[in-house]
Short mmCIF file of C-alpha atoms in Angstrom, two decimals:
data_model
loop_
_atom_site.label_atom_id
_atom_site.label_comp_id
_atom_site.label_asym_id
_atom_site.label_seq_id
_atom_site.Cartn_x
_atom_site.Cartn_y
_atom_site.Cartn_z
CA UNK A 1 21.25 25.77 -6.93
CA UNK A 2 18.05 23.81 -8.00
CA UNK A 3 18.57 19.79 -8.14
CA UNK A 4 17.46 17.75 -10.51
CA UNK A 5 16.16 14.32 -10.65
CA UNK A 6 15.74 12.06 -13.06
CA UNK A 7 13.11 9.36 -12.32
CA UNK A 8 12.29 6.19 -14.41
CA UNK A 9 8.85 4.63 -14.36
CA UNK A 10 7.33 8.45 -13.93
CA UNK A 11 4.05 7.02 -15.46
CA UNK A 12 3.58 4.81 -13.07
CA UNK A 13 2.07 5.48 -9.33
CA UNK A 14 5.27 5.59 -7.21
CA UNK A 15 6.47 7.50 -10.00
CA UNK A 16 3.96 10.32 -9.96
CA UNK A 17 4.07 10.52 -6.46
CA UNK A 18 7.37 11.04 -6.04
CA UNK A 19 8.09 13.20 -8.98
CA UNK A 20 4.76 15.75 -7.08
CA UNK A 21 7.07 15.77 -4.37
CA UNK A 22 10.28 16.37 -5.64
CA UNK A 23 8.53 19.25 -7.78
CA UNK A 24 7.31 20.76 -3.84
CA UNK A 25 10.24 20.63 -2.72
CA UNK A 26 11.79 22.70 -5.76
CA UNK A 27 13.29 20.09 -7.88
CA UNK A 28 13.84 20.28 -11.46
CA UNK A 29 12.33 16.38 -12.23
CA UNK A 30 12.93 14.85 -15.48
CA UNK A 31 11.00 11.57 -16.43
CA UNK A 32 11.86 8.80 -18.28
CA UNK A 33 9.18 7.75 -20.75
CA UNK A 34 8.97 4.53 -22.91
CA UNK A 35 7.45 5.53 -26.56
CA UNK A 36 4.23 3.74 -27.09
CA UNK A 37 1.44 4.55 -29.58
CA UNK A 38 -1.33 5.49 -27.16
CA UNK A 39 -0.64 7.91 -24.04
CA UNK A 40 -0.01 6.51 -21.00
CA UNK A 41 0.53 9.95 -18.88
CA UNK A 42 -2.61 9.59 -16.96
CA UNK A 43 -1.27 9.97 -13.34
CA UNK A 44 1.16 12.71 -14.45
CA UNK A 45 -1.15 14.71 -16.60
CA UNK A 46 -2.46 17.38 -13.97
CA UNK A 47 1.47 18.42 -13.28
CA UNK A 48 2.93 17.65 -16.91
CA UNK A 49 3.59 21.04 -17.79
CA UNK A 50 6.02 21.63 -14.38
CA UNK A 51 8.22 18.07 -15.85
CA UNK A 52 10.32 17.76 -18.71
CA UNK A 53 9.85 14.06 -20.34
CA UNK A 54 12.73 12.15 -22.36
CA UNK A 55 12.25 9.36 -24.25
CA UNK A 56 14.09 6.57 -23.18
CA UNK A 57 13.89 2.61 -22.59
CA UNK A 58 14.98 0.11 -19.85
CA UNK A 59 16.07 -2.37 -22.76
CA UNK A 60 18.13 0.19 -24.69
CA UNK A 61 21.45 1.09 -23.08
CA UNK A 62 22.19 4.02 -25.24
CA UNK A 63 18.61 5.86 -24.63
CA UNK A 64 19.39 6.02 -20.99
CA UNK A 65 23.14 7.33 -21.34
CA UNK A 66 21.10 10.26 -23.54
CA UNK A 67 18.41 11.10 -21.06
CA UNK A 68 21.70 11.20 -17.97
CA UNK A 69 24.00 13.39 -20.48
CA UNK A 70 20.49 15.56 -21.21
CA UNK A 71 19.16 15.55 -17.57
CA UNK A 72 22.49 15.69 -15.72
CA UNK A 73 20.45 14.60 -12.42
CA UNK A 74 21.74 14.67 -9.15
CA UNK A 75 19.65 12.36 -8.43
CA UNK A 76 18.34 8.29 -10.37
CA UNK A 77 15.03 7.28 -8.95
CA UNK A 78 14.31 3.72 -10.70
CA UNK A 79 10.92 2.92 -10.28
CA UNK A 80 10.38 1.11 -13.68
CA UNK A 81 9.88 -2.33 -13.99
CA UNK A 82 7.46 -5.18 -15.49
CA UNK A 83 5.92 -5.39 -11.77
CA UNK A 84 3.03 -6.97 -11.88
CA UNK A 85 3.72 -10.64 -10.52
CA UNK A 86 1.29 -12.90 -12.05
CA UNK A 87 2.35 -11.64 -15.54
CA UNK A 88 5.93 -12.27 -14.38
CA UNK A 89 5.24 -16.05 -14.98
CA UNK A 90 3.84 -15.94 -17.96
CA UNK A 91 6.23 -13.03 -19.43
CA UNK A 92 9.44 -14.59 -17.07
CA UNK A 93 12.50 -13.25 -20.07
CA UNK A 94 10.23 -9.82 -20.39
CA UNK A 95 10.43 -9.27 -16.62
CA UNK A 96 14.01 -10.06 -16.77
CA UNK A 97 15.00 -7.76 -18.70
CA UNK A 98 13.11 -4.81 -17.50
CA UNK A 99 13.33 -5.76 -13.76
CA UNK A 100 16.66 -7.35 -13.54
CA UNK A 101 18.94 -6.20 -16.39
CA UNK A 102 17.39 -2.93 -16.79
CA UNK A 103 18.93 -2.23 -13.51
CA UNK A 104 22.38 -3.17 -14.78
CA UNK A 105 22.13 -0.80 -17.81
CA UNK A 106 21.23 2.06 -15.47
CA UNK A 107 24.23 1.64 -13.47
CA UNK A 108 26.58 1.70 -15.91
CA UNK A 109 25.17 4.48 -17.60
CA UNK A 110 25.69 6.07 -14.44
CA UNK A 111 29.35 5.24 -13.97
CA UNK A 112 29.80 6.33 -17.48
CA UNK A 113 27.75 9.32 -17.52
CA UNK A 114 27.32 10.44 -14.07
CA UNK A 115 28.93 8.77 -11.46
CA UNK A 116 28.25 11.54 -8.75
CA UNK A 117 24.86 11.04 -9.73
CA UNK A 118 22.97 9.20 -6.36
CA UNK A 119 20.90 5.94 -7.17
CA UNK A 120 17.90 4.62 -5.84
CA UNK A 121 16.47 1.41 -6.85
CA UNK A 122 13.21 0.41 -6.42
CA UNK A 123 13.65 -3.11 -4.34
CA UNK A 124 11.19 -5.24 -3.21
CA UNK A 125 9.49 -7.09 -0.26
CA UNK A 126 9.07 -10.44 -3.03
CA UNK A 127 13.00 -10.89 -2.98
CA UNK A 128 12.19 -12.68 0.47
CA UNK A 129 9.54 -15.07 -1.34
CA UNK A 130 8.90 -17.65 1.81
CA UNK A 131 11.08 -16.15 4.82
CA UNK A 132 12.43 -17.97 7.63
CA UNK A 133 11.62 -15.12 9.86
CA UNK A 134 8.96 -12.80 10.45
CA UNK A 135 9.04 -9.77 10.60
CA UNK A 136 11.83 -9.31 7.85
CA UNK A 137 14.92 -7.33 8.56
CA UNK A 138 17.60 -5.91 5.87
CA UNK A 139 19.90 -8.70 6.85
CA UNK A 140 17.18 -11.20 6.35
CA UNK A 141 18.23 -13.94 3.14
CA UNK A 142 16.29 -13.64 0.34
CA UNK A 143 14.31 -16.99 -0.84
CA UNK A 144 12.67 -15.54 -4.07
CA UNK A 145 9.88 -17.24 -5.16
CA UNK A 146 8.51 -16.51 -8.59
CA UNK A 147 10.30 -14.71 -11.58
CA UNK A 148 9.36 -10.76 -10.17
CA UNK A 149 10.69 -11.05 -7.32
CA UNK A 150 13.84 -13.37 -8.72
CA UNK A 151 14.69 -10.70 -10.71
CA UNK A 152 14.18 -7.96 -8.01
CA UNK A 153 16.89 -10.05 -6.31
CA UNK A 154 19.15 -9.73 -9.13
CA UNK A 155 18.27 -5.87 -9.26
CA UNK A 156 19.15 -5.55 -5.45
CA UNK A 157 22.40 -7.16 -5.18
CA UNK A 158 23.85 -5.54 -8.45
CA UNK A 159 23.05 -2.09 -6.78
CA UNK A 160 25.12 -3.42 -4.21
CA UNK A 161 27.93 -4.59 -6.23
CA UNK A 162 28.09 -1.19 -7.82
CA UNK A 163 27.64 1.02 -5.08
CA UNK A 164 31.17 -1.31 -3.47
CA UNK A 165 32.91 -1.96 -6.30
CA UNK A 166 32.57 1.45 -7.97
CA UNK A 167 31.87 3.42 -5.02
CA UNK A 168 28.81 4.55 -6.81
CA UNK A 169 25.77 6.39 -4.18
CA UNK A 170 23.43 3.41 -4.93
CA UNK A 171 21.12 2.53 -2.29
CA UNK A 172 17.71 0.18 -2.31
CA UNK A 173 14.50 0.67 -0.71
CA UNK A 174 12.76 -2.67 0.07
CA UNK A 175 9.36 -1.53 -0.67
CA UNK A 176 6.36 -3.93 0.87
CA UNK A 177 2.68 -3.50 -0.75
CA UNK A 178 1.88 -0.03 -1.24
CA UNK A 179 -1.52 0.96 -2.46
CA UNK A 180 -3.12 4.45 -3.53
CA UNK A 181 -5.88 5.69 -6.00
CA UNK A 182 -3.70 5.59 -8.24
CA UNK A 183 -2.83 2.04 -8.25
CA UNK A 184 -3.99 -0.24 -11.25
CA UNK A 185 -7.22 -1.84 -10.91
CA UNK A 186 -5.41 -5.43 -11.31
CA UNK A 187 -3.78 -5.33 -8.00
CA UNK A 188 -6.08 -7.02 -5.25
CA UNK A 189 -6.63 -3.53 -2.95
CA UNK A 190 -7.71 -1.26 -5.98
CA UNK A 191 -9.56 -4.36 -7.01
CA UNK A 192 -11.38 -4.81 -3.10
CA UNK A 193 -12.03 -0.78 -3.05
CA UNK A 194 -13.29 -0.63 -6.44
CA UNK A 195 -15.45 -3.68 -6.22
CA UNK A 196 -17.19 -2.16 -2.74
CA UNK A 197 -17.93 1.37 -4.58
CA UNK A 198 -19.19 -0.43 -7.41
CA UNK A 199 -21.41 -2.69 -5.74
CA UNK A 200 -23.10 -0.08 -3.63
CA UNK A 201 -23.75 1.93 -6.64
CA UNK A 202 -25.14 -0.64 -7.80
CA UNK A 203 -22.85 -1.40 -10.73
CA UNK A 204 -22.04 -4.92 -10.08
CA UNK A 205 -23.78 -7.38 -7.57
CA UNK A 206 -20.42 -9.68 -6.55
CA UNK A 207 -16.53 -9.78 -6.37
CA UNK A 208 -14.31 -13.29 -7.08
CA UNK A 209 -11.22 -13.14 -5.26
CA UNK A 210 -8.61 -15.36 -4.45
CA UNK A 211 -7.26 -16.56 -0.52
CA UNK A 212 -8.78 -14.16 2.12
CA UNK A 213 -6.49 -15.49 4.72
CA UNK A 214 -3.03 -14.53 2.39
CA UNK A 215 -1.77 -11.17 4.71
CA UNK A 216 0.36 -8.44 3.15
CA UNK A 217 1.99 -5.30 4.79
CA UNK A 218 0.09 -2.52 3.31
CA UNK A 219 1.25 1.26 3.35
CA UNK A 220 0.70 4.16 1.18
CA UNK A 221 2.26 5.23 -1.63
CA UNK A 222 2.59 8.22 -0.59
CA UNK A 223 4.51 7.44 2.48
CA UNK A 224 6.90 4.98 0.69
CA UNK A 225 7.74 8.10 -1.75
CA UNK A 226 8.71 10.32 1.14
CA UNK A 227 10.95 7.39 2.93
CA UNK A 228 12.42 7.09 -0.97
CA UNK A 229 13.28 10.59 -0.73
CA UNK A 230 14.73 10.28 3.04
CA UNK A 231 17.10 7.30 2.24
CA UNK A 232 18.79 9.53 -0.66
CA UNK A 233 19.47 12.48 1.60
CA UNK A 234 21.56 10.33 3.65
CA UNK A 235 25.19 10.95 3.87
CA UNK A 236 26.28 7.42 3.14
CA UNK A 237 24.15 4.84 0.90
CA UNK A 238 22.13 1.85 2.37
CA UNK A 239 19.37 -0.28 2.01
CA UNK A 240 16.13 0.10 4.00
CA UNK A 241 12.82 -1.29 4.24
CA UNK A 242 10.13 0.26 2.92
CA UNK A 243 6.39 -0.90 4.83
CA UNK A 244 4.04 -0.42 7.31
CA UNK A 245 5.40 -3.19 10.22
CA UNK A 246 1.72 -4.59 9.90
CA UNK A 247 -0.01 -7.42 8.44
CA UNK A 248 -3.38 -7.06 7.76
CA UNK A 249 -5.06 -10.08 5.88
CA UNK A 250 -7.22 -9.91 2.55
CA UNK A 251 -10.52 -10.59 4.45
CA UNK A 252 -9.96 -8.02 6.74
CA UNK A 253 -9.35 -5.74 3.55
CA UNK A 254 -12.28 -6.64 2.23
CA UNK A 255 -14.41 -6.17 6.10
CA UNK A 256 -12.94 -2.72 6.37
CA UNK A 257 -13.83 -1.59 2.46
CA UNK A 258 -17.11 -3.41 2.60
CA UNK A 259 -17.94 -1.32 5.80
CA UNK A 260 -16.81 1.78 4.45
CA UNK A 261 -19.78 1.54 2.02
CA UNK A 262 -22.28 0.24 4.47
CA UNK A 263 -22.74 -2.98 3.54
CA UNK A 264 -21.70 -6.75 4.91
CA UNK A 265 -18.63 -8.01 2.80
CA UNK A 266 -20.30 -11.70 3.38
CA UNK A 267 -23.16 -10.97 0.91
CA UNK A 268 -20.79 -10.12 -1.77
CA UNK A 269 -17.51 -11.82 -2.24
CA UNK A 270 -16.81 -15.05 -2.98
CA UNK A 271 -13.64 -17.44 -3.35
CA UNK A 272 -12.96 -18.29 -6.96
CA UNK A 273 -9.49 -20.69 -6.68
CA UNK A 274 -8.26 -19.15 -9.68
CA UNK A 275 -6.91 -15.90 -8.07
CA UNK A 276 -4.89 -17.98 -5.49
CA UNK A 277 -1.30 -17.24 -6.69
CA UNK A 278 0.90 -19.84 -7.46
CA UNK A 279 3.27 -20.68 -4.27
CA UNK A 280 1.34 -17.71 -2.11
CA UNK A 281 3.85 -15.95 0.16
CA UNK A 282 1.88 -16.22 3.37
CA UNK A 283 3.55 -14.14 5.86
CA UNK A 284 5.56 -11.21 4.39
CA UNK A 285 6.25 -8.11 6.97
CA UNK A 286 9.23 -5.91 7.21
CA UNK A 287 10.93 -4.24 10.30
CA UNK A 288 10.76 -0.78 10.22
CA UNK A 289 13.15 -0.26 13.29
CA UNK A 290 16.39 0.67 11.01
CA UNK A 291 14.79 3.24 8.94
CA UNK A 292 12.62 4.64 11.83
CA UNK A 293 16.00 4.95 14.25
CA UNK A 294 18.24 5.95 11.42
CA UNK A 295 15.80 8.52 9.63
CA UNK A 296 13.09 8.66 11.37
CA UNK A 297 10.47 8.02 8.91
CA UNK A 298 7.38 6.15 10.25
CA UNK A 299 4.04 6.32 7.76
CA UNK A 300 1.76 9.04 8.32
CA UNK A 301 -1.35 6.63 7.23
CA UNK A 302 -2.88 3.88 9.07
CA UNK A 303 -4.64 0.57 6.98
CA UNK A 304 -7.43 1.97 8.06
CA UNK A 305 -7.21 5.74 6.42
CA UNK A 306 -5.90 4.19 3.43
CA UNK A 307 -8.76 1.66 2.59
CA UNK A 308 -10.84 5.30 3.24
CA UNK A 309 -9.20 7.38 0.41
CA UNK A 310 -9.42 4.75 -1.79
CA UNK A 311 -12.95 4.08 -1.18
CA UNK A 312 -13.77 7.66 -1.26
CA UNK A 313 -11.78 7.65 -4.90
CA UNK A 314 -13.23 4.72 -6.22
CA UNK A 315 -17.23 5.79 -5.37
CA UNK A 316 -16.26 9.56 -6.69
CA UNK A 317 -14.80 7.45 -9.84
#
């Protein structure tokens, strides 16, 4: 019998990854879309025609018990969210409610709908905010520290709640930084690729950024998809994290992108102090060890590939 997923945020780059894999691996994937005047089905375009899109919203409980009766999924992927964290303090209520309640309407439309349906949500390596440990673990506490990753909290524990108090299959990926050509040019790796390619083409001459030293733990996108996947064909629910087990900092980002192109980062960037984040979460790296023993998923790309295909996209571009 084919199975069928329904995934929200399908627009989005996790979201088109993981609905081209669910389609390989003979899925029937349905995708949640939001109704907006201009189309926003870049990333799924080239595969639209093997997906069936329903229209549906995060803020609207009855839309998403339609698209679960319509869909009848085996599977919930929620990838949807206001998830871009600088806007998240300027937009705090708007992020709320997509992030953090939207999650909350889900799950009860699943317990009314679907409850044999499995969950996945979308969780997040900003729920730990400024850690007391390094590298992370599952059991480490979260210390949020701006309103994204406050509501991601929210988003993470009610998935919990459910998944105990209803006996729901809900189960959270903590997902660190995860980058791909597809990734919005607003986020600082697409921004670093993008800037090299367009410098040696000679279509800019500089690139601001904000603190070189900040360090992130990048992976792909497409490895965080498949370890989305993985946690959902497990017997029992649980959360695992979601990264590379790496830090890598911004300057070396920008070293290893500059160098890709040919050229010495040092003659091109400079520090503008308005792209420091407010209260910059220094040191965030997750522990792979429970996913890796319990599923065995470790990420097919190193840093070092992925700054390549991006490059390589952004110069093509």
């Amino acid at each position: 019998m084919t199975k069928k997923a329904l995934i929200t945020g399908i627009t989005g780059q996790d979201g088109s990854y993981l609905a081209e894999l669910l389609i390989k691996k003979g899925y029937q994937v349905y995708g949640l879309v939001r109704r907006s005047s201009t189309s926003n089905l870049i990333r799924i375009n080239h595969f639209a025609d093997e997906i069936s899109i329903i229209s549906g919203d995060l803020l609207d409980q009855s839309s998403l018990m339609d698209a679960i009766a319509q869909s009848e999924p085996d599977e919930i992927y929620n990838l949807a969210s206001q998830s871009y964290v600088p806007l998240s303090w300027t937009q705090p209520s708007l992020t709320a409610e997509y992030t953090a309640i939207g999650v909350s309407r889900i799950l009860e439309s699943i317990r009314r709908i679907k409850p044999d349906a499995k969950f996945y949500q979308a969780s997040s390596s900003e729920v730990f905010g400024q850690p007391d440990e390094s590298p992370q673990t599952e059991k480490t506490a979260f210390r949020p520290r701006n309103p994204y990753g406050t509501a991601k909290a929210y988003a993470h524990w009610i998935t919990g709640n459910y998944r105990q108090y209803y006996n729901l299959y809900a189960c959270c990926g903590i997902t660190y930084t995860h980058e791909s050509p597809r990734r919005g040019t607003e986020f600082v790796f697409r921004k670093i690729t993008r800037g090299a390619a367009m410098i040696k083409l000679g279509l800019a001459n500089e690139l601001k950024l904000g603190n070189l030293d900040a360090r992130r733990d990048w992976c792909y996108a497409k490895d965080a998809v498949e370890a989305m996947w993985l946690i959902m064909q497990q017997e029992k629910p649980d959360d695992y994290i979601i990264g590379s087990g790496k830090t890598h900092s911004v300057r070396e980002l920008v070293d290893t992108a500059f160098k890709c192109v040919g050229l010495n980062y040092q003659d091109y960037v400079s520090v503008d102090p308005q792209f420091y984040r407010p209260d910059e979460s220094i040191q965030l790296v997750g522990s792979i060890d429970k996913i890796k023993s319990q599923i065995g998923w470790t990420p097919k790309y190193s840093f070092e590939n992925l700054v390549e295909v991006m490059v390589d996209h952004d110069l093509k571009n």
